[in-house]
Amino acid sequence: MKTAITWLLLCISLFSNATQASTENPETGMFLLRSDDGSWQPALLLNTDMQVQISGPVAEVQIRQSFSNPGGAFAEGRYVLPTSESAAIHAMTLEIGERRINGQIQEREQARKTYQQARDNGQQTGLVEQQRPNLFSTSVANIGAGETISVILSYTELLQPDAGRYSLRLPLTMTPRYNARPQPVDGQQRKPNASSASPEGPIVASLWRDGPSHQADIQITLDSGFALHEVSSPSHAISSHFDGRRYRVQLLENPVVMDRDFVLNWQLPSEAGNQVAVFTEQVGEDHYALMMLSPAAEPVSRQRQPREVFLILDTSGSMQGERIRQARSSLIHALSRLQPEDRFNVLEFNSEYSMLYREPVPASEDNLSEARSWVAGLPAGGGTEMLPVLRAALTQPNEAGYLRQLIFITDGSVSNEREVLQMIQQRLRQARIFTVGIGASPNSFLLRKAAEVGRGQFTSIDDRSGIEQSMERLFEKLESPVLTHLQLELPEGIDAEIWPQKLPDLYSDQPLLIAMKLNQLPEKVALHGRQPALWEQHLQIPEPQHGNGIARIWARRKIEAAMDRLNEGAGEDEVRDLVLPVALEHQLMSRFTSFVAVEEQPVRAADEPLDSQLVPNLNPVDHRLYPQTSLGLNGLWALAIALLLAGLLILNWKPRHA
C-alpha cells in the first residue's frame, strides 16, 4: 500500500509540475517559486484597494496594489493588471512605508531602462507598462524580506449611458488568452505579428482561491445629485446609503476574492433625462468640454424592415461550465425574438467552425425549433479561432431588402484582437455587428471595439439571472430605427478639435458623447443625420458643469483614434508619432509611454541575490480549471497519464499477508 501511495503522490507531483507556470509558456498558477539556485521561495502576496468617485458619466478610480514579500531574500515581482479598456491612466505613485515617490511618464523604452538600472543598483523601483488597451503590467523591484511596497495608479474613465442606465466594471482578473493560428492571406500563410504573439508576456492564471492573497477592498462614492431608480450589482452583494446627494456603495463581504470582475449598475429616474449635458475643464489656456447629447429622434416610418440575422456562438474551451450555459441561453432567447419575415443562420466555432444551414433560412417555427435543439446540444472545448467564422459570416452574399445583423456571443479570450478588428473593418459592408460578452471576466476591449467598428452595440451578461433582460434590451436596439451618418455643426467662430471625428450610429435612447478642445463654448449646436431620410435637430447648450478629468478624456479619445489607424493599415512609426506628443503632454499611459518611479537610496547590495517572481492572477470563478485554452494540451496529457497510472497502481495493489 505504501508503494502505491508513493507512486500516486509522485504522479500528482508530476502533474503539479506540468501545470507550473513557465515564463515561456504560462499556464496555471503557483504557490512557491524556484529561484536561480534551484531552491523554492514563497510567492509574493498581492492585495488591492480601490477607491472610486463617480460624477455624471465620469469615474475617477484609484487602485493601490500592495506586494508583500514573505520570503527571506530581496524579491522582484511582476503582475499583469486588468483595467477598463477606456481607462486614461494619468498618475502612478510608489509607496514604501511612509515614503511616497511620484512616478514620471517617460517614453516606453526609456522608462524600462530607468527601471532596470535602478533594479540592478539595488534601488526600490516600480514600472507600469501598457501591454494591451485593457492590460497593464506592474513591476516592483528590491522588495525586502517581510516588507510591503505599494503601487498606486489613478485613472479617469468615461462611462457610456444607455437609456438612462449606467454601468461601471472594475476588472479584477482575466481569462487566459488563446493564441490563434496564423491565417492564410492570398493563398499564403501569414506569420503572427506582435498582436497575436501575446505581447503582454507571461500571464499566469492560478487555481488558488483561499488564503491571504488576491483580495480586493472596494469603496465607491456615486454623486448623483438626486435619488436613483436603482443601484445594483450582478456580480457581488452590495449595500448603498443615500445622503440626499451621494450614494455610498459598499460590498457586503469586503474584501472580496479577485476571481471575478466587480460590476455596478444604476438607473436614472425617467424625469432626470435631459437632451444636453455639458461638463467643462480648463487646463492652462486650453478649454475642454464633454457634451452628452440625447436626440429626441422620432422615426420617419415605423414600418419594420426584415432582418437577416447571423447568430454566432463561441464554443471554445474557455467557455466551458457556466459560460457555455449562459451563452446557449442567450442564443436561444435571441432565436425567440425573430419574426416570420426574418431570415437567420446559426454558427458555432472553436478550433473549427460549423453552420447549421448552408445559407440563411426563413425564421419559420420548424427552422427555429431545429435551431434551438442544435444550440442546446453544443458542448464547449478546443481553441478560439474567430477569424474563419467571421470571414464566413461576412462574405455570404446579401439578400436584397434585408438588414444584415451579426450577434456574436463570446468571452473574447483571444490574443489576436488586431486581426479580428481588421477583418471586421475590411469585410463589414452594410452589416452591423452586436457583441455579447459572457462570463465573470470577458475581454471587454475586443468586444466593445468590435461593436464600434461594426456599427453595433456591446452587451455584457454577468450572470444567468440577467440573460433575458440583457437580450431584451439588445433586441430593442436591433429592431428600432437608427440614426446614421451623424455630423455635428457648430456656430461660426467656434474652433474645436472633436473626438471621435467620425460620429457613431445612434440606437434608441442612446446619447452621443463628444469630447472637445475648443476656444469657447457654443450656445447651441445642430445634429444632422439619416433615419433613413434626412434628419436634423438643433439643441441649446445649458449652463456647463465643472468636471475633473475632461482634458484627459479628450486626450484618451485622441490617442484611441490614432491607435485605430493600425487596424486600417497604418505603420507603427506613423501611429507612434501621433500618440507620443499627446500622451506626454497629458501625462497618460499609452502603448508608447510608461510610468516609472525610483527610490534614490539603494537597499540591496550588488552581491545579494534578487528573486524574480511572476505574481499570478486568479482564474475567473466561472472558468473551468482545466480548459484547453488555459492549461494546454501538455497539461491535459499530464493529468490523463497521472490518473491512469494511479488507477492502475490501485487496481493492481495486493496487500501483503503476514
PDB file of N, CA and C in Angstrom, residues 132 175-181 196 198 316 318 350-351 382-386 412-416 628-630:
ATOM      1  N   ARG A 132      -1.737  45.773 -23.438  1.00  0.00           N
ATOM      2  CA  ARG A 132      -2.891  45.895 -24.320  1.00  0.00           C
ATOM      3  C   ARG A 132      -3.742  47.043 -23.780  1.00  0.00           C
ATOM      4  N   THR A 175      -9.457  36.050 -18.126  1.00  0.00           N
ATOM      5  CA  THR A 175      -9.370  34.710 -18.679  1.00  0.00           C
ATOM      6  C   THR A 175      -8.115  34.626 -19.542  1.00  0.00           C
ATOM      7  N   PRO A 176      -7.298  33.578 -19.396  1.00  0.00           N
ATOM      8  CA  PRO A 176      -6.099  33.463 -20.230  1.00  0.00           C
ATOM      9  C   PRO A 176      -6.444  33.547 -21.710  1.00  0.00           C
ATOM     10  N   ARG A 177      -5.604  34.245 -22.476  1.00  0.00           N
ATOM     11  CA  ARG A 177      -5.852  34.465 -23.894  1.00  0.00           C
ATOM     12  C   ARG A 177      -5.380  33.280 -24.737  1.00  0.00           C
ATOM     13  N   TYR A 178      -6.150  32.988 -25.754  1.00  0.00           N
ATOM     14  CA  TYR A 178      -5.802  31.931 -26.705  1.00  0.00           C
ATOM     15  C   TYR A 178      -5.019  32.544 -27.854  1.00  0.00           C
ATOM     16  N   ASN A 179      -3.867  31.948 -28.217  1.00  0.00           N
ATOM     17  CA  ASN A 179      -3.079  32.404 -29.351  1.00  0.00           C
ATOM     18  C   ASN A 179      -3.585  31.716 -30.615  1.00  0.00           C
ATOM     19  N   ALA A 180      -4.227  32.479 -31.481  1.00  0.00           N
ATOM     20  CA  ALA A 180      -4.847  31.915 -32.676  1.00  0.00           C
ATOM     21  C   ALA A 180      -3.800  31.466 -33.689  1.00  0.00           C
ATOM     22  N   ARG A 181      -4.192  30.506 -34.526  1.00  0.00           N
ATOM     23  CA  ARG A 181      -3.322  30.041 -35.605  1.00  0.00           C
ATOM     24  C   ARG A 181      -3.190  31.133 -36.660  1.00  0.00           C
ATOM     25  N   SER A 196      -0.639  38.988 -32.170  1.00  0.00           N
ATOM     26  CA  SER A 196      -1.071  37.614 -31.925  1.00  0.00           C
ATOM     27  C   SER A 196      -0.026  36.808 -31.187  1.00  0.00           C
ATOM     28  N   SER A 198       1.034  37.307 -28.016  1.00  0.00           N
ATOM     29  CA  SER A 198       0.941  37.569 -26.579  1.00  0.00           C
ATOM     30  C   SER A 198       1.943  38.616 -26.113  1.00  0.00           C
ATOM     31  N   SER A 316     -15.545  27.427 -27.502  1.00  0.00           N
ATOM     32  CA  SER A 316     -14.163  27.044 -27.207  1.00  0.00           C
ATOM     33  C   SER A 316     -14.014  26.596 -25.756  1.00  0.00           C
ATOM     34  N   SER A 318     -12.445  27.888 -23.217  1.00  0.00           N
ATOM     35  CA  SER A 318     -12.619  28.887 -22.158  1.00  0.00           C
ATOM     36  C   SER A 318     -14.083  29.139 -21.832  1.00  0.00           C
ATOM     37  N   ASN A 350     -14.914  26.886 -32.510  1.00  0.00           N
ATOM     38  CA  ASN A 350     -13.834  26.686 -31.533  1.00  0.00           C
ATOM     39  C   ASN A 350     -12.546  26.587 -32.339  1.00  0.00           C
ATOM     40  N   SER A 351     -11.894  25.414 -32.394  1.00  0.00           N
ATOM     41  CA  SER A 351     -10.745  25.273 -33.281  1.00  0.00           C
ATOM     42  C   SER A 351     -11.174  25.299 -34.745  1.00  0.00           C
ATOM     43  N   GLY A 382     -11.774  22.986 -27.081  1.00  0.00           N
ATOM     44  CA  GLY A 382     -10.922  23.358 -28.202  1.00  0.00           C
ATOM     45  C   GLY A 382     -10.480  24.802 -28.144  1.00  0.00           C
ATOM     46  N   GLY A 383      -9.895  25.253 -29.248  1.00  0.00           N
ATOM     47  CA  GLY A 383      -9.331  26.602 -29.323  1.00  0.00           C
ATOM     48  C   GLY A 383     -10.373  27.652 -29.660  1.00  0.00           C
ATOM     49  N   THR A 384      -9.902  28.886 -29.878  1.00  0.00           N
ATOM     50  CA  THR A 384     -10.803  30.012 -30.146  1.00  0.00           C
ATOM     51  C   THR A 384     -10.367  30.688 -31.436  1.00  0.00           C
ATOM     52  N   GLU A 385     -10.738  30.112 -32.567  1.00  0.00           N
ATOM     53  CA  GLU A 385     -10.372  30.645 -33.873  1.00  0.00           C
ATOM     54  C   GLU A 385     -11.517  31.502 -34.404  1.00  0.00           C
ATOM     55  N   MET A 386     -11.424  32.826 -34.169  1.00  0.00           N
ATOM     56  CA  MET A 386     -12.511  33.727 -34.541  1.00  0.00           C
ATOM     57  C   MET A 386     -12.504  34.106 -36.016  1.00  0.00           C
ATOM     58  N   GLY A 412     -14.434  36.488 -25.601  1.00  0.00           N
ATOM     59  CA  GLY A 412     -13.412  37.305 -26.256  1.00  0.00           C
ATOM     60  C   GLY A 412     -11.990  36.981 -25.855  1.00  0.00           C
ATOM     61  N   SER A 413     -11.727  35.771 -25.355  1.00  0.00           N
ATOM     62  CA  SER A 413     -10.408  35.459 -24.792  1.00  0.00           C
ATOM     63  C   SER A 413      -9.424  35.014 -25.872  1.00  0.00           C
ATOM     64  N   VAL A 414      -9.043  35.966 -26.723  1.00  0.00           N
ATOM     65  CA  VAL A 414      -8.059  35.716 -27.772  1.00  0.00           C
ATOM     66  C   VAL A 414      -6.996  36.804 -27.716  1.00  0.00           C
ATOM     67  N   SER A 415      -5.831  36.492 -28.282  1.00  0.00           N
ATOM     68  CA  SER A 415      -4.739  37.464 -28.292  1.00  0.00           C
ATOM     69  C   SER A 415      -4.641  38.225 -29.606  1.00  0.00           C
ATOM     70  N   ASN A 416      -5.335  37.776 -30.657  1.00  0.00           N
ATOM     71  CA  ASN A 416      -5.200  38.418 -31.967  1.00  0.00           C
ATOM     72  C   ASN A 416      -6.305  39.441 -32.214  1.00  0.00           C
ATOM     73  N   GLN A 628      -8.808  23.725 -22.383  1.00  0.00           N
ATOM     74  CA  GLN A 628      -7.656  23.578 -23.272  1.00  0.00           C
ATOM     75  C   GLN A 628      -6.982  24.905 -23.516  1.00  0.00           C
ATOM     76  N   THR A 629      -7.745  25.978 -23.595  1.00  0.00           N
ATOM     77  CA  THR A 629      -7.131  27.255 -23.896  1.00  0.00           C
ATOM     78  C   THR A 629      -6.298  27.766 -22.744  1.00  0.00           C
ATOM     79  N   SER A 630      -6.471  27.248 -21.555  1.00  0.00           N
ATOM     80  CA  SER A 630      -5.698  27.718 -20.410  1.00  0.00           C
ATOM     81  C   SER A 630      -4.598  26.744 -20.042  1.00  0.00           C
TER      82      SER A 630
END
